[in-house]
mmCIF file of C-alpha atoms and ligand atoms in Angstrom:
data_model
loop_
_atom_site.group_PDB
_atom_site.id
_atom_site.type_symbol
_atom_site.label_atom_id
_atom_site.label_comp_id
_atom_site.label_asym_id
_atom_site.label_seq_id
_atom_site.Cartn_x
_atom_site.Cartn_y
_atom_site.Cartn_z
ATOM 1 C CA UNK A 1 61.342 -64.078 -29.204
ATOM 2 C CA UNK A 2 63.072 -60.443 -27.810
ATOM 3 C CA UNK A 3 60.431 -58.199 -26.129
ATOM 4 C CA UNK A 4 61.462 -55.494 -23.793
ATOM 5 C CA UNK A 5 60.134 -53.365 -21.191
ATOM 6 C CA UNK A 6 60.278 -49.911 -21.260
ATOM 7 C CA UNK A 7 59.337 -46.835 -19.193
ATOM 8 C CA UNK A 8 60.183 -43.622 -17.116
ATOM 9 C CA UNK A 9 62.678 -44.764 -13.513
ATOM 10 C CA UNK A 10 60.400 -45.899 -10.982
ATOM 11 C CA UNK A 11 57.589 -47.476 -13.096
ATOM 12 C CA UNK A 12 58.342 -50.842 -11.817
ATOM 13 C CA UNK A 13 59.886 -52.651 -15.221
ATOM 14 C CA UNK A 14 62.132 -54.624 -12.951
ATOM 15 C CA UNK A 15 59.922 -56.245 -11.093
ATOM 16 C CA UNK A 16 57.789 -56.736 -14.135
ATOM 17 C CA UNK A 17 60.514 -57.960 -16.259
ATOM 18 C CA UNK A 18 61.310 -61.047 -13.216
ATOM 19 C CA UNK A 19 57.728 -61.847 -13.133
ATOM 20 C CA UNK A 20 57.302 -62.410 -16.947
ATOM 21 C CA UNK A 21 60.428 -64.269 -17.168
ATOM 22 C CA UNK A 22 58.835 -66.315 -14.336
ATOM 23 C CA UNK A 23 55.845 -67.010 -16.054
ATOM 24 C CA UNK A 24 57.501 -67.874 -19.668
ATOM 25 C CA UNK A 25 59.744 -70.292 -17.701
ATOM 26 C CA UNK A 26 56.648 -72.097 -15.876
ATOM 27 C CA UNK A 27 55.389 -72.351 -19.898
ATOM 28 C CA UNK A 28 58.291 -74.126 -20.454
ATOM 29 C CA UNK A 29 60.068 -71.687 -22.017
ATOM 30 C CA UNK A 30 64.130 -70.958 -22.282
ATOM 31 C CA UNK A 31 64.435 -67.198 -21.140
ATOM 32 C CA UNK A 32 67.564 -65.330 -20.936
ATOM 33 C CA UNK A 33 66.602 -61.999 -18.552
ATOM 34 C CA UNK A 34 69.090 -59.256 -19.049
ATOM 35 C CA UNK A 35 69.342 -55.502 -18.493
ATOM 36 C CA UNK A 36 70.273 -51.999 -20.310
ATOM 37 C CA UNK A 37 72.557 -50.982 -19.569
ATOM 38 C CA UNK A 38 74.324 -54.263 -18.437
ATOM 39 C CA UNK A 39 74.253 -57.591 -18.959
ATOM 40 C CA UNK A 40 77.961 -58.349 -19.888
ATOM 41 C CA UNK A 41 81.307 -56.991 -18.300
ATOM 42 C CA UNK A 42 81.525 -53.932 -20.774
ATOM 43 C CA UNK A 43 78.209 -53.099 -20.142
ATOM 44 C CA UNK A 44 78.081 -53.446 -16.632
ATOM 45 C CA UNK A 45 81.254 -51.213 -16.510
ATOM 46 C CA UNK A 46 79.411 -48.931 -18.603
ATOM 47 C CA UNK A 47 76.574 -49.153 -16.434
ATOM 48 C CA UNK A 48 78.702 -47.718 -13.276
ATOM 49 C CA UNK A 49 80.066 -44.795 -15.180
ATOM 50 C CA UNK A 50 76.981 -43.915 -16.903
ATOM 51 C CA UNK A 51 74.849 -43.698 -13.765
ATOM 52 C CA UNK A 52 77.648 -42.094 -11.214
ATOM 53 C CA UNK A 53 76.621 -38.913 -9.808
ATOM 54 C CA UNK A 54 80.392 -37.949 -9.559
ATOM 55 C CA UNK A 55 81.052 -38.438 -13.353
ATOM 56 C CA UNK A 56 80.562 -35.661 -15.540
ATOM 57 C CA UNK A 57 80.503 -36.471 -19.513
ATOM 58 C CA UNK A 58 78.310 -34.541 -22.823
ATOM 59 C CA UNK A 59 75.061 -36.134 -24.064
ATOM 60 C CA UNK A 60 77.072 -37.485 -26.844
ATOM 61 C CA UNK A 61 79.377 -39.034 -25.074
ATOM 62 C CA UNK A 62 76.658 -40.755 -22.779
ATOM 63 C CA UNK A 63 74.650 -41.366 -26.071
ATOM 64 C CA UNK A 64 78.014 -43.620 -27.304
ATOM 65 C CA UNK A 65 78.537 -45.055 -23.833
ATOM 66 C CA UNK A 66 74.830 -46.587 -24.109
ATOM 67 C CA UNK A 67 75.433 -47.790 -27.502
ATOM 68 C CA UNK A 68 78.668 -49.510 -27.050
ATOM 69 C CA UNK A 69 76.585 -50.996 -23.940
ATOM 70 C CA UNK A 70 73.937 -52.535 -26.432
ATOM 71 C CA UNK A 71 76.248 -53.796 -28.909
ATOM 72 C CA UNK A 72 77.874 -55.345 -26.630
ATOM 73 C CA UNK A 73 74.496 -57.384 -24.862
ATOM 74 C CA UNK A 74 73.099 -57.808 -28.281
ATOM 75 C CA UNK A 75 76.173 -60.003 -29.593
ATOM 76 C CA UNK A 76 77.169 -61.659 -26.844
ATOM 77 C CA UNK A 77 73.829 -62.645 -25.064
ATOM 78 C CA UNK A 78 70.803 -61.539 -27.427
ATOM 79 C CA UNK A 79 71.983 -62.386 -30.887
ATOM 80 C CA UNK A 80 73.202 -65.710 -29.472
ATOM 81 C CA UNK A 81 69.626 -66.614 -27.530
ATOM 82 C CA UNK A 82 67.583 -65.474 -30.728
ATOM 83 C CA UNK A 83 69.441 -68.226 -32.742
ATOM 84 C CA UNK A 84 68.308 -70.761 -30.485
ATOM 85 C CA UNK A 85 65.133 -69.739 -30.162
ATOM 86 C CA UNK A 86 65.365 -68.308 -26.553
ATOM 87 C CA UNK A 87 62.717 -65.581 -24.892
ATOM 88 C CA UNK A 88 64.720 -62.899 -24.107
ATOM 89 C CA UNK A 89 63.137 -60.342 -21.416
ATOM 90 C CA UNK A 90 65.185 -57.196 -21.672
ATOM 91 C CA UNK A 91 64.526 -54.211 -19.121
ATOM 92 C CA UNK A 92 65.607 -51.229 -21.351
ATOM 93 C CA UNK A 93 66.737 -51.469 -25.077
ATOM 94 C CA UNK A 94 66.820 -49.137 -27.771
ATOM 95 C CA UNK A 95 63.974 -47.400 -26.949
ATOM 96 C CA UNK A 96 65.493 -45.950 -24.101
ATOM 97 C CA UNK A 97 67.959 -44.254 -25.631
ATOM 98 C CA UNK A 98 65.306 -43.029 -28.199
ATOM 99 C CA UNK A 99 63.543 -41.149 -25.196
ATOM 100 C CA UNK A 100 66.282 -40.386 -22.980
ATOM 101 C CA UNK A 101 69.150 -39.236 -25.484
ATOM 102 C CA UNK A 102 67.128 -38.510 -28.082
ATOM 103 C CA UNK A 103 63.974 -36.054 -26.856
ATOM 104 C CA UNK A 104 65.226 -36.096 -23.170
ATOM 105 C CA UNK A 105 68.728 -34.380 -24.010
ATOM 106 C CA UNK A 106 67.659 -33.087 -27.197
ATOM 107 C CA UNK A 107 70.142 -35.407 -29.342
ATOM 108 C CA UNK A 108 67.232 -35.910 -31.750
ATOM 109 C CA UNK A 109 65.371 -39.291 -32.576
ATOM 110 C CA UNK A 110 66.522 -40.160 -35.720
ATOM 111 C CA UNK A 111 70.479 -39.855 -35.240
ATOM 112 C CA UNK A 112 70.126 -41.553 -31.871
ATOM 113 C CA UNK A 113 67.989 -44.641 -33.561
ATOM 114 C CA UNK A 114 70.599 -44.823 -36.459
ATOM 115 C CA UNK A 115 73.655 -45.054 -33.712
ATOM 116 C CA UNK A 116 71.615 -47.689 -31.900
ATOM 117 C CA UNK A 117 70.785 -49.770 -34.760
ATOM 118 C CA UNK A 118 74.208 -49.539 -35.745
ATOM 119 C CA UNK A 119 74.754 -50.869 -32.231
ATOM 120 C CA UNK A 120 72.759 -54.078 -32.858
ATOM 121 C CA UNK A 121 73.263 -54.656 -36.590
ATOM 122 C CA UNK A 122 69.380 -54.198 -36.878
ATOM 123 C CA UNK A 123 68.186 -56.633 -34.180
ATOM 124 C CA UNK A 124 65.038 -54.665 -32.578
ATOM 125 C CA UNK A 125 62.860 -56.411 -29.817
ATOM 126 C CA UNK A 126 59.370 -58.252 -31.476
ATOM 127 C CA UNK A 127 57.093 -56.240 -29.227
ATOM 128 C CA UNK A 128 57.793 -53.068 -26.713
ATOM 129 C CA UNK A 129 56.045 -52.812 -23.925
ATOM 130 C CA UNK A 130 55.795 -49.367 -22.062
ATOM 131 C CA UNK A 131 54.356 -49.195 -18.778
ATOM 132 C CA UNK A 132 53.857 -46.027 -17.678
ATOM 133 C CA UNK A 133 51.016 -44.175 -14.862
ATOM 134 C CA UNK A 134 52.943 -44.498 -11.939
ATOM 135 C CA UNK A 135 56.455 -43.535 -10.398
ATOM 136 C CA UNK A 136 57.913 -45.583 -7.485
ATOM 137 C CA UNK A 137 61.082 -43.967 -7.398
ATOM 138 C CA UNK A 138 62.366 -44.212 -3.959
ATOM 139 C CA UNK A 139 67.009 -44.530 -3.982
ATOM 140 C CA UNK A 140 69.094 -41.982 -3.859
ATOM 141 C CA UNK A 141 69.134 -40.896 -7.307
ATOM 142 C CA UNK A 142 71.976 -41.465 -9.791
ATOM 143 C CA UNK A 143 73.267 -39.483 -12.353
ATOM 144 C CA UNK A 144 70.153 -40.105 -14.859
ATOM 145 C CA UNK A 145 67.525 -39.700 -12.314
ATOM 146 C CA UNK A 146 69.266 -36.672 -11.286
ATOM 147 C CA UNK A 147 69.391 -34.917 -14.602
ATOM 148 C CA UNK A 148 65.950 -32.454 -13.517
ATOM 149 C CA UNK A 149 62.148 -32.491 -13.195
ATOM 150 C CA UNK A 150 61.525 -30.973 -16.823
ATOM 151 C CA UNK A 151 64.854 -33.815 -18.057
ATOM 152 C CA UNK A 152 62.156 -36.092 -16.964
ATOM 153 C CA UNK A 153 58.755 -34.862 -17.896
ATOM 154 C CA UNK A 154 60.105 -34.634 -21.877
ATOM 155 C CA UNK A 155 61.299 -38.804 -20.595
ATOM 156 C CA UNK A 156 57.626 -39.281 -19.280
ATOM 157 C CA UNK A 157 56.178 -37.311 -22.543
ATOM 158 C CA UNK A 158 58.568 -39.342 -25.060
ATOM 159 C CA UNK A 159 57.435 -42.831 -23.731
ATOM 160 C CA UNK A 160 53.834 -42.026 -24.403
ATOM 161 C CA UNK A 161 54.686 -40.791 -27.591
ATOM 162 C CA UNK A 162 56.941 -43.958 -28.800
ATOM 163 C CA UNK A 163 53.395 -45.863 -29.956
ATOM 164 C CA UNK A 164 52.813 -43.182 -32.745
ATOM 165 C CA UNK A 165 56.758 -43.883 -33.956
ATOM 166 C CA UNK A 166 56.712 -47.962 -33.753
ATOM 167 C CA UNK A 167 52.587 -48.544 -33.769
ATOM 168 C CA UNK A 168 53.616 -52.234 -34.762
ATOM 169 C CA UNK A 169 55.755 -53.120 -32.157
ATOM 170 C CA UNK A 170 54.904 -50.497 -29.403
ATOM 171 C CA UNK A 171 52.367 -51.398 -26.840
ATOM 172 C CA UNK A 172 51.276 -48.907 -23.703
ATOM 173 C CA UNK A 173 50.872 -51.024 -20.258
ATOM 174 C CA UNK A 174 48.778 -49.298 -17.363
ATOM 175 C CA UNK A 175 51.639 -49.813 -14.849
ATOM 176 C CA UNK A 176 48.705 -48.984 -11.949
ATOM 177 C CA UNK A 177 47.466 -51.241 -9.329
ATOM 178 C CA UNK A 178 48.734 -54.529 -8.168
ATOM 179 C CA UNK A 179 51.697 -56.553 -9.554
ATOM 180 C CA UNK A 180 49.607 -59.210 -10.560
ATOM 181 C CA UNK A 181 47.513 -57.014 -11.760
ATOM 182 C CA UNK A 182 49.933 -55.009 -14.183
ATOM 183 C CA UNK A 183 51.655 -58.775 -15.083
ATOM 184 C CA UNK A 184 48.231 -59.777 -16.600
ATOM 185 C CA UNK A 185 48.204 -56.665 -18.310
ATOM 186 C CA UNK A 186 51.766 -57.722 -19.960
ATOM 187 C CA UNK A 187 50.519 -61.023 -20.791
ATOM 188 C CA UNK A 188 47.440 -59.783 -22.839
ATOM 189 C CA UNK A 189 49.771 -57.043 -24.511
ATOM 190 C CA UNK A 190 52.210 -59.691 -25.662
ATOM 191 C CA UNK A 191 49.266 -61.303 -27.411
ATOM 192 C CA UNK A 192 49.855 -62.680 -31.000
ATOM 193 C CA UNK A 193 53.516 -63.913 -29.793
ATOM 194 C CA UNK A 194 52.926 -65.734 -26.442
ATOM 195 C CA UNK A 195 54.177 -69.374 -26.467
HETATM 196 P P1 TMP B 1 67.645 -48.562 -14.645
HETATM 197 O O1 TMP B 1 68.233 -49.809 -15.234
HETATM 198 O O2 TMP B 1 67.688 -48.540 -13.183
HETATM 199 O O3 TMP B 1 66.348 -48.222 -15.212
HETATM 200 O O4 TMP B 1 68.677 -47.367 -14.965
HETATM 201 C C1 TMP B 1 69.153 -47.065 -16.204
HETATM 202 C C2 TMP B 1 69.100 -45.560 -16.365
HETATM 203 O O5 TMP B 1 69.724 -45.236 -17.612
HETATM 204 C C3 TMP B 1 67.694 -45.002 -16.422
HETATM 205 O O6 TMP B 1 67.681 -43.714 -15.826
HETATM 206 C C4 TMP B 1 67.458 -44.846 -17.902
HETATM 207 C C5 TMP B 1 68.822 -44.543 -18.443
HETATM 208 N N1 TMP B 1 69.026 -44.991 -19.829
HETATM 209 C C6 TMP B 1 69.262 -44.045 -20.815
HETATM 210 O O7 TMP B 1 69.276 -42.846 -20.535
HETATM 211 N N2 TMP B 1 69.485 -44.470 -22.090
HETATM 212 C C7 TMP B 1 69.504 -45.796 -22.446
HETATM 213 O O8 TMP B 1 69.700 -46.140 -23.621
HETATM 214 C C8 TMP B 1 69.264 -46.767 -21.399
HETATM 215 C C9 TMP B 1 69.274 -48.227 -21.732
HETATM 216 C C10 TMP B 1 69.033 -46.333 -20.101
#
């Protein structure tokens, strides 16, 4: 089963993503936890260009640098885990880009979605969940958090309006409160698939 996490930097998917995996494993479940972008050398590589503040490159050229990233996770550790009937908790996937590349820098949804399915030969998580409400942000910022304020309110603005593109796989996750808290709130939106 693939589901990913999803939402604006800072909403606290990371933590989120650990304690899911945590509580799949104490089910008894097989879960492979990875990252986007990351996850395998190329990616991680990718992953240190993409968010260096001293590296300058064109939306396109990030869009392409995210999508190699995916295709590279989703056949080497995703495609793999699915066929043996792993969990797989992914912070980030193709929504991401959808958001970020596509309303964020203006690249437009639809060529950005057919690059990224092209990136993983179809393969799109089971459910999506977006958490959203709150921003934690507290680094210095790298080269994506540092694209702007209005960069990010479109980011904050696309992830609320994801549900109206993917309804069936797209859930919305009140990322306020306590992390126990927002993990319940995971669990209930993951209902229909848990184990
Ligand atoms: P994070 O893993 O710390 O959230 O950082 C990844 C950054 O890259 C974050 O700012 C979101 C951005 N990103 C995109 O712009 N497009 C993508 O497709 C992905 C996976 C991430």
């Amino acid at each position: 089963m693939f589901v990913s996490l999803e939402g604006p930097d800072g909403v606290g998917k990371t933590t989120q993503a650990a304690l899911l995996a945590e509580r799949l494993r104490a089910e008894g479940c097989e879960v492979v936890q990875c990252r986007e972008p990351g996850g395998t050398e190329l990616g991680e590589r990718a992953r240190a260009l993409l968010l260096d503040p001293a590296v300058t490159m064109g939306d396109r050229a990030e869009a392409l640098l995210f999508a190699a990233a995916r295709a590279e996770l989703t056949q080497e550790v995703i495609a793999p885990a699915l066929d043996r009937g792993a969990w797989i908790v992914c912070d980030r996937f193709i929504d991401s880009s959808l958001v970020y590349q596509g309303l964020g820098r203006g690249l437009g949804v639809e060529p950005i979605r057919d690059v990224s399915l092209f990136a993983t030969g179809g393969i799109l998580p089971a459910r999506t969940l977006v958490l959203h409400g709150v921003d934690r942000r507290d680094d210095e910022p790298d080269r994506m958090e540092a694209a702007g304020a209005n960069f990010h309110a479109r980011v904050a603005e696309g992830f609320l309006e994801l549900v109206a593109l993917a309804p069936d796989r797209v859930r919305l996750v009140d990322a306020r409160g306590g992390e126990s808290e927002v993990a319940a709130r995971i669990w209930a939106a993951l209902e229909g698939l848990q184990p």
